PDB file of C-alpha atoms in Angstrom:
ATOM      1  CA  MET T  18     155.416  53.361  75.053  1.00  0.00           C
ATOM      2  CA  PRO T  19     152.556  53.580  72.545  1.00  0.00           C
ATOM      3  CA  ASN T  20     152.267  56.361  69.995  1.00  0.00           C
ATOM      4  CA  ILE T  21     149.858  58.840  71.626  1.00  0.00           C
ATOM      5  CA  MET T  22     148.215  61.503  69.471  1.00  0.00           C
ATOM      6  CA  TRP T  23     145.821  64.349  70.266  1.00  0.00           C
ATOM      7  CA  GLN T  24     142.689  64.135  68.122  1.00  0.00           C
ATOM      8  CA  GLY T  25     140.996  67.196  69.595  1.00  0.00           C
ATOM      9  CA  VAL T  26     137.241  67.670  69.675  1.00  0.00           C
ATOM     10  CA  ILE T  27     135.274  64.571  68.650  1.00  0.00           C
ATOM     11  CA  LYS T  28     131.703  65.417  67.681  1.00  0.00           C
ATOM     12  CA  SER T  29     130.339  61.880  67.403  1.00  0.00           C
ATOM     13  CA  GLU T  30     131.271  58.205  67.545  1.00  0.00           C
ATOM     14  CA  GLU T  31     131.588  58.282  63.740  1.00  0.00           C
ATOM     15  CA  GLU T  32     134.808  60.247  64.197  1.00  0.00           C
ATOM     16  CA  PHE T  33     136.431  57.498  66.263  1.00  0.00           C
ATOM     17  CA  PRO T  34     139.464  55.904  64.536  1.00  0.00           C
ATOM     18  CA  ALA T  35     138.650  53.126  62.080  1.00  0.00           C
ATOM     19  CA  SER T  36     140.598  49.899  61.718  1.00  0.00           C
ATOM     20  CA  GLU T  37     140.750  46.817  59.528  1.00  0.00           C
ATOM     21  CA  ILE T  38     139.086  43.998  61.439  1.00  0.00           C
ATOM     22  CA  PRO T  39     140.132  40.359  60.788  1.00  0.00           C
ATOM     23  CA  GLN T  40     137.583  38.188  58.992  1.00  0.00           C
ATOM     24  CA  ASN T  41     137.281  35.817  61.951  1.00  0.00           C
ATOM     25  CA  ALA T  42     136.390  38.646  64.344  1.00  0.00           C
ATOM     26  CA  VAL T  43     133.199  38.489  66.406  1.00  0.00           C
ATOM     27  CA  ARG T  44     131.303  41.644  67.314  1.00  0.00           C
ATOM     28  CA  VAL T  45     130.875  42.222  71.052  1.00  0.00           C
ATOM     29  CA  GLU T  46     127.344  43.345  71.889  1.00  0.00           C
ATOM     30  CA  MET T  47     127.911  46.526  73.898  1.00  0.00           C
ATOM     31  CA  GLU T  48     126.335  49.961  74.071  1.00  0.00           C
ATOM     32  CA  GLU T  49     128.046  51.978  71.334  1.00  0.00           C
ATOM     33  CA  ASP T  50     126.628  55.416  72.114  1.00  0.00           C
ATOM     34  CA  ILE T  51     128.839  57.000  74.782  1.00  0.00           C
ATOM     35  CA  LYS T  52     126.062  58.987  76.435  1.00  0.00           C
ATOM     36  CA  ARG T  53     123.712  55.991  76.682  1.00  0.00           C
ATOM     37  CA  MET T  54     126.581  53.833  77.907  1.00  0.00           C
ATOM     38  CA  GLN T  55     127.275  56.320  80.701  1.00  0.00           C
ATOM     39  CA  MET T  56     123.637  56.081  81.800  1.00  0.00           C
ATOM     40  CA  LYS T  57     123.596  52.277  81.735  1.00  0.00           C
ATOM     41  CA  ALA T  58     126.886  52.184  83.642  1.00  0.00           C
ATOM     42  CA  LEU T  59     125.617  54.262  86.593  1.00  0.00           C
ATOM     43  CA  PRO T  60     125.058  51.209  88.877  1.00  0.00           C
ATOM     44  CA  PHE T  61     128.800  50.532  88.643  1.00  0.00           C
ATOM     45  CA  MET T  62     129.314  53.783  90.546  1.00  0.00           C
ATOM     46  CA  ILE T  63     127.635  52.383  93.668  1.00  0.00           C
ATOM     47  CA  PRO T  64     130.520  50.211  94.996  1.00  0.00           C
ATOM     48  CA  SER T  65     132.988  53.100  94.697  1.00  0.00           C
ATOM     49  CA  VAL T  66     130.664  55.474  96.562  1.00  0.00           C
ATOM     50  CA  LEU T  67     130.046  52.897  99.306  1.00  0.00           C
ATOM     51  CA  ILE T  68     133.779  52.245  99.779  1.00  0.00           C
ATOM     52  CA  CYS T  69     134.454  55.972 100.173  1.00  0.00           C
ATOM     53  CA  LEU T  70     131.536  56.441 102.585  1.00  0.00           C
ATOM     54  CA  VAL T  71     132.604  53.481 104.726  1.00  0.00           C
ATOM     55  CA  CYS T  72     136.150  54.855 104.953  1.00  0.00           C
ATOM     56  CA  MET T  73     134.817  58.273 105.984  1.00  0.00           C
ATOM     57  CA  LEU T  74     132.423  56.753 108.530  1.00  0.00           C
ATOM     58  CA  VAL T  75     135.056  54.517 110.132  1.00  0.00           C
ATOM     59  CA  LYS T  76     137.617  57.333 110.369  1.00  0.00           C
ATOM     60  CA  THR T  77     135.039  59.713 111.846  1.00  0.00           C
ATOM     61  CA  VAL T  78     133.781  57.183 114.408  1.00  0.00           C
ATOM     62  CA  ILE T  79     137.327  56.329 115.504  1.00  0.00           C
ATOM     63  CA  ALA T  80     138.238  60.013 115.834  1.00  0.00           C
ATOM     64  CA  GLY T  81     134.975  60.904 117.537  1.00  0.00           C
ATOM     65  CA  GLU T  82     134.860  64.190 115.635  1.00  0.00           C
ATOM     66  CA  ARG T  83     134.753  65.678 112.153  1.00  0.00           C
ATOM     67  CA  VAL T  84     137.918  64.725 110.238  1.00  0.00           C
ATOM     68  CA  VAL T  85     137.642  66.840 107.084  1.00  0.00           C
ATOM     69  CA  HIS T  86     137.636  70.549 106.280  1.00  0.00           C
ATOM     70  CA  PHE T  87     134.733  71.003 103.869  1.00  0.00           C
ATOM     71  CA  GLY T  88     136.401  73.842 101.978  1.00  0.00           C
ATOM     72  CA  PHE T  89     139.380  71.615 101.217  1.00  0.00           C
ATOM     73  CA  LEU T  90     136.984  68.794 100.329  1.00  0.00           C
ATOM     74  CA  PHE T  91     135.690  71.012  97.538  1.00  0.00           C
ATOM     75  CA  VAL T  92     139.272  71.761  96.462  1.00  0.00           C
ATOM     76  CA  GLY T  93     139.918  68.010  96.364  1.00  0.00           C
ATOM     77  CA  VAL T  94     136.916  67.471  94.103  1.00  0.00           C
ATOM     78  CA  LEU T  95     138.206  70.172  91.738  1.00  0.00           C
ATOM     79  CA  ALA T  96     141.646  68.539  91.752  1.00  0.00           C
ATOM     80  CA  GLY T  97     139.969  65.224  90.948  1.00  0.00           C
ATOM     81  CA  LEU T  98     138.205  66.819  87.988  1.00  0.00           C
ATOM     82  CA  LEU T  99     141.534  68.091  86.658  1.00  0.00           C
ATOM     83  CA  LEU T 100     142.990  64.602  87.073  1.00  0.00           C
ATOM     84  CA  LEU T 101     140.455  63.261  84.565  1.00  0.00           C
ATOM     85  CA  VAL T 102     143.044  64.222  81.957  1.00  0.00           C
ATOM     86  CA  VAL T 103     145.555  61.987  83.744  1.00  0.00           C
ATOM     87  CA  HIS T 104     142.847  59.300  83.861  1.00  0.00           C
ATOM     88  CA  GLU T 105     142.749  59.139  80.057  1.00  0.00           C
ATOM     89  CA  VAL T 106     146.538  59.351  79.778  1.00  0.00           C
ATOM     90  CA  LEU T 107     146.806  56.303  82.037  1.00  0.00           C
ATOM     91  CA  HIS T 108     144.505  54.397  79.686  1.00  0.00           C
ATOM     92  CA  ALA T 109     146.704  55.460  76.777  1.00  0.00           C
ATOM     93  CA  VAL T 110     150.152  54.690  78.205  1.00  0.00           C
ATOM     94  CA  ALA T 111     149.011  51.210  79.275  1.00  0.00           C
ATOM     95  CA  TYR T 112     148.535  50.127  75.647  1.00  0.00           C
ATOM     96  CA  PRO T 113     151.289  47.997  74.082  1.00  0.00           C
ATOM     97  CA  LYS T 114     154.275  49.954  72.794  1.00  0.00           C
ATOM     98  CA  ASP T 115     153.406  49.314  69.143  1.00  0.00           C
ATOM     99  CA  ALA T 116     149.849  50.659  69.516  1.00  0.00           C
ATOM    100  CA  THR T 117     148.514  54.042  68.401  1.00  0.00           C
ATOM    101  CA  VAL T 118     146.195  55.812  70.840  1.00  0.00           C
ATOM    102  CA  TYR T 119     144.186  58.970  70.195  1.00  0.00           C
ATOM    103  CA  LEU T 120     143.159  61.326  72.989  1.00  0.00           C
ATOM    104  CA  GLY T 121     140.198  63.621  72.508  1.00  0.00           C
ATOM    105  CA  ILE T 122     137.198  65.271  74.078  1.00  0.00           C
ATOM    106  CA  MET T 123     133.525  64.612  73.314  1.00  0.00           C
ATOM    107  CA  PRO T 124     131.441  67.691  74.175  1.00  0.00           C
ATOM    108  CA  LYS T 125     128.110  65.900  73.704  1.00  0.00           C
ATOM    109  CA  SER T 126     128.857  63.483  76.543  1.00  0.00           C
ATOM    110  CA  MET T 127     131.206  65.823  78.424  1.00  0.00           C
ATOM    111  CA  ALA T 128     133.869  63.122  78.352  1.00  0.00           C
ATOM    112  CA  LEU T 129     137.553  62.802  77.657  1.00  0.00           C
ATOM    113  CA  VAL T 130     138.374  59.656  75.704  1.00  0.00           C
ATOM    114  CA  ALA T 131     141.375  57.491  74.867  1.00  0.00           C
ATOM    115  CA  LEU T 132     140.763  55.590  71.629  1.00  0.00           C
ATOM    116  CA  SER T 133     142.845  52.995  69.846  1.00  0.00           C
ATOM    117  CA  PRO T 134     142.255  50.946  66.701  1.00  0.00           C
ATOM    118  CA  SER T 135     145.178  48.678  67.683  1.00  0.00           C
ATOM    119  CA  PRO T 136     144.452  45.098  68.800  1.00  0.00           C
ATOM    120  CA  VAL T 137     145.233  44.157  72.396  1.00  0.00           C
ATOM    121  CA  LYS T 138     144.918  40.935  74.390  1.00  0.00           C
ATOM    122  CA  ARG T 139     141.791  40.648  76.511  1.00  0.00           C
ATOM    123  CA  ASN T 140     143.553  40.596  79.891  1.00  0.00           C
ATOM    124  CA  HIS T 141     145.734  43.542  78.895  1.00  0.00           C
ATOM    125  CA  PHE T 142     142.593  45.410  77.831  1.00  0.00           C
ATOM    126  CA  LEU T 143     141.007  44.725  81.226  1.00  0.00           C
ATOM    127  CA  PHE T 144     144.141  46.033  82.933  1.00  0.00           C
ATOM    128  CA  LEU T 145     144.298  49.277  80.961  1.00  0.00           C
ATOM    129  CA  SER T 146     140.552  49.772  81.435  1.00  0.00           C
ATOM    130  CA  ILE T 147     140.684  49.802  85.229  1.00  0.00           C
ATOM    131  CA  LEU T 148     144.208  51.230  85.711  1.00  0.00           C
ATOM    132  CA  PRO T 149     142.969  54.824  86.370  1.00  0.00           C
ATOM    133  CA  VAL T 150     141.288  53.625  89.576  1.00  0.00           C
ATOM    134  CA  ILE T 151     144.688  54.250  91.204  1.00  0.00           C
ATOM    135  CA  LEU T 152     143.825  57.970  91.057  1.00  0.00           C
ATOM    136  CA  GLY T 153     141.158  57.194  93.643  1.00  0.00           C
ATOM    137  CA  VAL T 154     142.756  54.334  95.555  1.00  0.00           C
ATOM    138  CA  ILE T 155     145.997  56.172  96.381  1.00  0.00           C
ATOM    139  CA  PRO T 156     144.373  59.280  97.930  1.00  0.00           C
ATOM    140  CA  LEU T 157     141.806  57.079  99.694  1.00  0.00           C
ATOM    141  CA  VAL T 158     144.541  55.002 101.334  1.00  0.00           C
ATOM    142  CA  LEU T 159     146.394  58.181 102.327  1.00  0.00           C
ATOM    143  CA  PHE T 160     143.143  59.577 103.740  1.00  0.00           C
ATOM    144  CA  CYS T 161     142.631  56.434 105.817  1.00  0.00           C
ATOM    145  CA  ILE T 162     146.120  56.499 107.351  1.00  0.00           C
ATOM    146  CA  SER T 163     146.505  60.247 107.837  1.00  0.00           C
ATOM    147  CA  SER T 164     146.013  61.888 111.219  1.00  0.00           C
ATOM    148  CA  SER T 165     142.407  62.799 111.992  1.00  0.00           C
ATOM    149  CA  SER T 166     143.578  66.225 113.117  1.00  0.00           C
ATOM    150  CA  LEU T 167     144.816  67.119 109.617  1.00  0.00           C
ATOM    151  CA  ARG T 168     141.373  68.182 108.446  1.00  0.00           C
ATOM    152  CA  GLU T 169     142.588  70.259 105.496  1.00  0.00           C
ATOM    153  CA  LEU T 170     144.717  67.404 104.152  1.00  0.00           C
ATOM    154  CA  ASN T 171     141.938  64.899 104.796  1.00  0.00           C
ATOM    155  CA  GLY T 172     139.426  67.039 102.947  1.00  0.00           C
ATOM    156  CA  LEU T 173     141.742  67.363  99.966  1.00  0.00           C
ATOM    157  CA  LEU T 174     142.521  63.637  99.894  1.00  0.00           C
ATOM    158  CA  PHE T 175     138.905  62.563 100.325  1.00  0.00           C
ATOM    159  CA  GLY T 176     137.672  64.840  97.542  1.00  0.00           C
ATOM    160  CA  MET T 177     140.329  63.471  95.191  1.00  0.00           C
ATOM    161  CA  ALA T 178     139.557  59.908  96.278  1.00  0.00           C
ATOM    162  CA  VAL T 179     135.841  60.225  95.581  1.00  0.00           C
ATOM    163  CA  MET T 180     136.430  61.671  92.113  1.00  0.00           C
ATOM    164  CA  GLY T 181     139.101  59.108  91.281  1.00  0.00           C
ATOM    165  CA  MET T 182     137.008  56.163  92.453  1.00  0.00           C
ATOM    166  CA  VAL T 183     133.738  57.293  90.898  1.00  0.00           C
ATOM    167  CA  SER T 184     135.193  58.323  87.522  1.00  0.00           C
ATOM    168  CA  VAL T 185     136.014  54.715  86.589  1.00  0.00           C
ATOM    169  CA  TYR T 186     132.376  53.584  86.547  1.00  0.00           C
ATOM    170  CA  PRO T 187     132.103  53.523  82.713  1.00  0.00           C
ATOM    171  CA  ASP T 188     135.403  51.623  82.549  1.00  0.00           C
ATOM    172  CA  LEU T 189     134.128  49.058  85.057  1.00  0.00           C
ATOM    173  CA  TYR T 190     130.965  48.668  82.984  1.00  0.00           C
ATOM    174  CA  ASN T 191     132.983  47.994  79.822  1.00  0.00           C
ATOM    175  CA  ALA T 192     135.423  45.691  81.623  1.00  0.00           C
ATOM    176  CA  ALA T 193     132.530  43.645  83.029  1.00  0.00           C
ATOM    177  CA  HIS T 194     131.105  43.166  79.533  1.00  0.00           C
ATOM    178  CA  ILE T 195     134.489  42.165  78.118  1.00  0.00           C
ATOM    179  CA  LEU T 196     135.098  39.742  80.986  1.00  0.00           C
ATOM    180  CA  LYS T 197     131.708  38.154  80.425  1.00  0.00           C
ATOM    181  CA  LYS T 198     131.626  37.987  76.628  1.00  0.00           C
ATOM    182  CA  VAL T 199     135.233  37.687  75.416  1.00  0.00           C
ATOM    183  CA  PRO T 200     137.181  34.419  75.832  1.00  0.00           C
ATOM    184  CA  SER T 201     140.444  34.522  77.743  1.00  0.00           C
ATOM    185  CA  GLY T 202     143.397  34.804  75.376  1.00  0.00           C
ATOM    186  CA  ALA T 203     141.390  36.493  72.615  1.00  0.00           C
ATOM    187  CA  MET T 204     142.430  39.761  71.015  1.00  0.00           C
ATOM    188  CA  ILE T 205     140.213  42.844  71.279  1.00  0.00           C
ATOM    189  CA  GLN T 206     140.053  45.497  68.596  1.00  0.00           C
ATOM    190  CA  ASN T 207     137.853  48.527  68.013  1.00  0.00           C
ATOM    191  CA  ASP T 208     136.591  49.845  64.701  1.00  0.00           C
ATOM    192  CA  LYS T 209     135.190  53.289  65.435  1.00  0.00           C
ATOM    193  CA  ASN T 210     133.047  52.582  68.492  1.00  0.00           C
ATOM    194  CA  VAL T 211     132.336  48.926  67.743  1.00  0.00           C
ATOM    195  CA  THR T 212     134.277  46.324  69.724  1.00  0.00           C
ATOM    196  CA  TYR T 213     135.344  42.993  68.228  1.00  0.00           C
ATOM    197  CA  TYR T 214     137.307  40.020  69.479  1.00  0.00           C
ATOM    198  CA  PHE T 215     139.175  37.362  67.567  1.00  0.00           C
ATOM    199  CA  GLU T 216     141.494  34.437  68.206  1.00  0.00           C
ATOM    200  CA  GLU T 217     145.045  34.802  66.944  1.00  0.00           C
ATOM    201  CA  VAL T 218     145.828  32.418  64.088  1.00  0.00           C
TER     202      VAL T 218
END
């Protein structure tokens, strides 16, 4: 398991952990301001929303009646918000065991972050980037297979599913850029909020 440390409140990207980048490293052109990145990443939210809506529509049509209790739907959304902490922990624990990962909160972008200056292979980076989607997939699957008459449970599960699925949109945005711009087998390393890749010698 990696060494996970709490960094606390992070006021700007300049407070992200620094690292020593190899001389053969290539800078990956990505949005480095978290708030602007979140705005640019918004289209990556669309597939998650559509998947959730299709599941709700199909379940409702099959049942022929309303399948969720709206009060419990709100409770599910709140539970999903609380699970954003688990979201970042999942990013952190997925790093290699010799890595150091810092957890913190950025008030300016209202975001929790998991940051690491440790190098990681591209495919492993893609895996740890999208791993938190399980916080949406699991409740969505349970929602789909649960009885339509269990409206309270369905509301809770659907609220959690929506939050879990939607919250990965910035991670999907970053993963798409890495997949497109970084060669397979390369190592990825961050210095503050700048991403580099390099081939192992």
